[in-house]
Coordinates of C-alpha atoms and ligand atoms in Angstrom, one line a residue:
M8 CA 0.0 0.0 0.0
R9 CA 1.4 3.3 -1.0
D10 CA 1.4 6.1 1.5
W11 CA 0.9 8.9 -0.9
I12 CA -1.9 10.4 1.1
G13 CA -0.2 9.4 4.4
L14 CA -3.1 7.4 5.7
P15 CA -2.9 4.7 8.4
R16 CA -4.3 1.3 7.5
R17 CA -7.2 0.4 9.6
G18 CA -10.8 -0.9 9.9
A19 CA -11.1 -4.5 8.9
A20 CA -14.1 -4.8 11.2
I21 CA -15.8 -1.8 9.7
L22 CA -15.1 -3.1 6.2
A23 CA -16.8 -6.4 7.1
L24 CA -19.8 -4.5 8.4
T25 CA -20.3 -2.2 5.4
G26 CA -19.7 -5.2 3.1
A27 CA -22.5 -7.2 4.8
V28 CA -24.9 -4.2 4.5
A29 CA -24.1 -3.8 0.8
V30 CA -24.7 -7.4 0.0
A31 CA -27.9 -7.6 1.9
S32 CA -29.4 -4.6 0.3
C33 CA -29.1 -5.7 -3.3
A34 CA -30.8 -8.8 -4.6
P35 CA -29.5 -8.3 -8.1
A36 CA -31.5 -9.0 -11.1
I37 CA -28.5 -7.6 -13.0
T38 CA -25.2 -9.3 -12.2
T39 CA -22.2 -7.3 -11.3
E40 CA -20.6 -8.3 -14.5
Q41 CA -23.6 -6.9 -16.5
E42 CA -23.6 -3.8 -14.4
V43 CA -19.9 -3.1 -15.2
Q44 CA -20.5 -3.8 -18.8
L45 CA -23.5 -1.5 -18.9
G46 CA -21.7 1.2 -17.0
A47 CA -18.7 1.1 -19.3
Q48 CA -21.0 1.8 -22.2
Y49 CA -22.6 4.7 -20.5
A50 CA -19.2 6.0 -19.5
A51 CA -17.8 5.7 -23.0
E52 CA -20.7 7.9 -24.2
I53 CA -20.4 10.4 -21.4
N54 CA -16.6 10.7 -22.1
R55 CA -17.4 11.6 -25.6
Q56 CA -19.7 14.4 -24.5
L57 CA -18.1 15.9 -21.4
P58 CA -14.7 17.7 -21.3
I59 CA -12.8 15.1 -19.3
V60 CA -9.5 16.4 -17.8
Q61 CA -6.6 14.6 -19.4
N62 CA -3.8 15.8 -17.1
P63 CA -2.1 12.5 -16.0
Q64 CA -1.2 13.7 -12.5
V65 CA -4.8 14.9 -11.9
H66 CA -6.2 11.7 -13.2
Y67 CA -3.8 9.6 -11.2
Y68 CA -4.5 11.4 -7.9
I69 CA -8.3 11.2 -8.1
N70 CA -8.1 7.5 -9.0
Q71 CA -5.7 6.7 -6.2
L72 CA -7.8 8.5 -3.6
G73 CA -11.1 7.1 -5.0
N74 CA -9.9 3.6 -5.2
T75 CA -8.4 3.7 -1.7
I76 CA -11.9 4.4 -0.5
A77 CA -13.7 2.1 -2.9
R78 CA -11.5 -0.9 -1.8
Q79 CA -12.8 -0.4 1.7
A80 CA -16.4 0.1 0.4
D81 CA -17.3 -2.2 -2.4
P82 CA -17.2 -6.0 -1.5
R83 CA -17.4 -6.9 -5.2
G84 CA -13.8 -5.9 -6.0
I85 CA -14.7 -4.0 -9.1
Q86 CA -12.2 -1.5 -10.5
Y87 CA -13.5 2.0 -10.1
T88 CA -12.6 4.8 -12.5
F89 CA -12.8 8.4 -11.5
Y90 CA -12.9 11.3 -14.0
V91 CA -12.4 15.0 -13.4
V92 CA -14.7 17.1 -15.6
N93 CA -13.4 20.5 -16.7
A94 CA -16.6 22.3 -15.7
P95 CA -16.7 25.2 -13.2
Q96 CA -20.1 24.3 -11.7
V97 CA -20.3 22.1 -8.6
N98 CA -21.4 18.6 -9.5
A99 CA -20.5 14.9 -9.1
F100 CA -22.3 11.8 -10.2
A101 CA -21.8 8.1 -10.3
V102 CA -22.6 5.7 -13.2
P103 CA -23.4 2.1 -12.3
G104 CA -20.3 -0.2 -12.5
G105 CA -18.0 2.2 -10.7
F106 CA -17.5 5.2 -13.1
I107 CA -17.5 8.4 -11.1
Y108 CA -17.4 12.0 -12.4
I109 CA -16.3 15.0 -10.3
N110 CA -16.5 18.5 -11.7
R111 CA -13.4 20.6 -11.3
G112 CA -15.7 23.3 -9.7
L113 CA -16.4 20.9 -6.8
I114 CA -12.7 20.1 -6.3
E115 CA -11.8 23.8 -6.3
R116 CA -14.3 24.5 -3.6
S117 CA -13.1 21.7 -1.3
N118 CA -10.7 22.9 1.3
N119 CA -9.0 19.7 2.5
L120 CA -8.7 16.0 1.8
S121 CA -11.6 15.0 4.0
E122 CA -14.0 17.2 2.1
L123 CA -13.2 15.8 -1.3
A124 CA -13.0 12.3 0.1
G125 CA -16.5 12.8 1.6
V126 CA -18.0 13.5 -1.8
L127 CA -16.1 10.5 -3.3
G128 CA -17.4 8.3 -0.5
H129 CA -20.9 9.4 -1.1
E130 CA -20.8 8.7 -4.8
I131 CA -19.1 5.3 -4.2
G132 CA -22.1 4.6 -1.8
H133 CA -24.5 5.1 -4.7
V134 CA -22.6 2.5 -6.8
V135 CA -22.2 0.0 -3.9
H136 CA -25.9 0.2 -3.1
R137 CA -26.9 0.2 -6.8
H138 CA -28.9 3.4 -6.7
G139 CA -28.2 4.1 -10.3
I140 CA -29.3 0.7 -11.5
E141 CA -32.5 1.1 -9.4
Q142 CA -33.0 4.5 -11.0
M143 CA -32.7 3.0 -14.5
Q144 CA -35.1 0.2 -13.7
R145 CA -37.6 2.7 -12.4
M146 CA -37.4 4.7 -15.5
Q147 CA -37.6 1.6 -17.6
R148 CA -40.8 0.6 -15.9
A149 CA -42.2 4.0 -16.5
E150 CA -41.3 3.5 -20.2
L151 CA -39.2 6.6 -20.1
G152 CA -36.0 4.7 -20.2
V153 CA -34.1 2.5 -22.5
N154 CA -34.6 -1.2 -22.8
L155 CA -31.8 -2.7 -20.7
A156 CA -31.9 -5.9 -22.6
Y157 CA -30.7 -4.2 -25.7
I158 CA -27.7 -2.8 -23.9
L159 CA -27.0 -6.0 -22.2
L160 CA -27.0 -7.7 -25.5
G161 CA -24.2 -5.4 -26.5
R162 CA -26.0 -3.2 -29.0
A163 CA -25.4 0.5 -29.5
P164 CA -26.8 2.5 -26.6
T165 CA -28.9 4.8 -28.7
G166 CA -31.6 4.8 -26.0
V167 CA -29.1 5.9 -23.4
E168 CA -28.2 8.8 -25.6
Q169 CA -31.8 9.7 -26.0
V170 CA -32.7 9.5 -22.3
G171 CA -29.6 9.9 -20.3
L172 CA -27.8 12.4 -22.3
Q173 CA -30.7 14.6 -23.3
L174 CA -31.4 15.1 -19.6
G175 CA -27.7 15.6 -19.1
A176 CA -25.7 12.6 -17.9
G177 CA -25.1 14.2 -14.5
A178 CA -28.8 14.9 -14.0
Y179 CA -29.8 11.5 -15.0
F180 CA -27.4 9.6 -12.8
A181 CA -27.3 11.9 -9.8
R182 CA -31.0 12.3 -9.4
H183 CA -31.6 10.1 -6.4
S184 CA -34.4 9.9 -3.8
R185 CA -33.8 11.4 -0.4
E186 CA -33.6 7.9 1.0
A187 CA -30.8 7.0 -1.4
E188 CA -29.0 10.2 -0.6
R189 CA -29.3 9.5 3.1
E190 CA -28.0 6.0 2.6
A191 CA -25.1 7.2 0.6
D192 CA -24.2 9.7 3.3
M193 CA -24.3 7.2 6.1
V194 CA -22.3 4.5 4.3
A195 CA -19.8 7.2 3.3
I196 CA -19.0 7.8 6.9
N197 CA -18.0 4.2 7.4
Y198 CA -16.0 4.1 4.1
L199 CA -14.0 7.2 5.1
I200 CA -13.2 5.9 8.6
A201 CA -12.1 2.5 7.1
S202 CA -9.9 4.4 4.7
G203 CA -8.3 6.4 7.5
I204 CA -10.0 9.7 6.6
H205 CA -12.0 11.9 9.0
P206 CA -15.7 12.0 8.0
Q207 CA -16.2 15.6 9.1
G208 CA -15.4 16.7 5.6
L209 CA -18.8 15.4 4.5
V210 CA -20.5 18.0 6.7
S211 CA -18.1 20.9 6.0
M212 CA -18.3 20.4 2.3
F213 CA -22.1 20.6 2.4
E214 CA -21.8 23.7 4.6
H215 CA -19.7 25.4 1.9
L216 CA -22.3 24.5 -0.8
L217 CA -25.3 25.7 1.3
A218 CA -23.5 29.0 2.0
E219 CA -22.7 29.4 -1.7
R220 CA -26.3 28.8 -2.6
Q221 CA -27.2 31.8 -0.4
R222 CA -24.6 34.0 -2.2
T223 CA -24.6 32.9 -5.8
P224 CA -27.3 30.2 -6.4
S225 CA -26.4 29.7 -10.1
T226 CA -23.0 28.2 -9.5
V227 CA -24.3 25.4 -7.4
E228 CA -27.8 25.0 -8.9
Q229 CA -26.8 21.8 -10.8
W230 CA -25.7 20.2 -7.6
F231 CA -28.8 21.1 -5.7
S232 CA -31.2 20.1 -8.4
T233 CA -29.8 16.5 -8.4
H234 CA -28.7 16.1 -4.8
P235 CA -31.6 16.9 -2.5
L236 CA -29.4 18.5 0.2
S237 CA -30.9 20.2 3.2
E238 CA -29.8 21.5 6.5
E239 CA -31.6 18.4 7.9
R240 CA -29.4 16.0 5.9
M241 CA -26.3 17.8 7.1
H242 CA -27.4 17.6 10.7
D243 CA -28.1 13.9 10.3
I244 CA -24.6 13.3 9.2
Q245 CA -23.2 15.4 12.0
A246 CA -25.4 13.5 14.5
A247 CA -24.1 10.1 13.2
I248 CA -20.4 11.3 13.5
N249 CA -21.1 12.6 17.0
Q250 CA -22.2 9.1 18.0
L251 CA -18.9 7.6 17.0
P252 CA -16.4 6.9 19.8
Q253 CA -13.8 9.6 20.0
A254 CA -11.0 7.1 19.9
Q255 CA -12.2 5.9 16.5
L256 CA -11.9 9.4 15.1
S257 CA -8.8 10.8 16.7
N258 CA -6.1 9.5 14.3
L259 CA -8.0 10.1 11.1
A260 CA -6.5 12.3 8.4
R261 CA -8.3 15.6 7.5
D262 CA -5.7 16.8 5.0
S263 CA -2.5 16.0 3.2
Q264 CA 0.2 17.6 1.2
A265 CA -0.7 15.5 -1.8
Y266 CA -4.3 16.7 -1.8
Q267 CA -3.2 20.3 -1.6
E268 CA -0.9 19.8 -4.5
F269 CA -3.7 18.1 -6.5
R270 CA -6.1 21.0 -5.9
Q271 CA -3.5 23.5 -6.9
R272 CA -2.9 21.5 -10.1
V273 CA -6.7 21.5 -10.8
R274 CA -6.9 25.2 -10.3
Q275 CA -4.1 25.7 -12.9
L276 CA -5.8 23.7 -15.6
P277 CA -6.8 25.5 -18.8
A278 CA -10.1 27.2 -18.6
A279 CA -13.2 25.1 -19.0
P280 CA -14.6 25.0 -22.6
R281 CA -17.8 26.8 -23.2
Ligands
ZN302 ZN1 -26.0 11.6 -4.0

């Protein structure tokens, strides 16, 4: 294990616990293999349409950090891929199968490792608990969505383009129920602790975004339209953290030199395309 973010290894018991929860909550009609295959097709289409940051150091860091958390989180052992999108708005979303997109605007607004890790943990939670797949199945039942069978048969995802991308990929995959949001928050706390990262960043990141919504609503509108975030949700996360034994939290990382260098590098990227 590399120590590039300087994190202590810990939390086998927590890992076992979150793994059990994840397995119990999904009686899959779609296998993991199918989910990854499907997700890869969505991701390929999204990558053609969104301005993905190609900087190798930026890509490397977000994938190292994200996979450090995902290894503690997802009992299925799938390889996650994280993409930084060159867009100034705050947004993040997860595609089934472990493809996670984070806007540059969100990274630039995070102040420390634990804030960015909090968002990654939340998005990983959506993948582990298959919220995106459920979302797709709901849309399919409502005959608004694509026929999954077509995609699983390996045909061109034209329906995905019509439905997912017309709505905007982010909007499509990030639009979860309040219950799904809450579940992703709560499991993210466990993932972060298991990864050696303090979960307080989940709360403080949301505080920044709520404050920004007061000042300049347009810059965070995309995020709030797809992530039903309220003061109440933030308080619930804080209450869950407050219940944890202090000894469990005391050695967790809140920040690192590598994270600060990463954020600096993101800030220096060429301007986002119009
Ligand atoms: Zn969410």
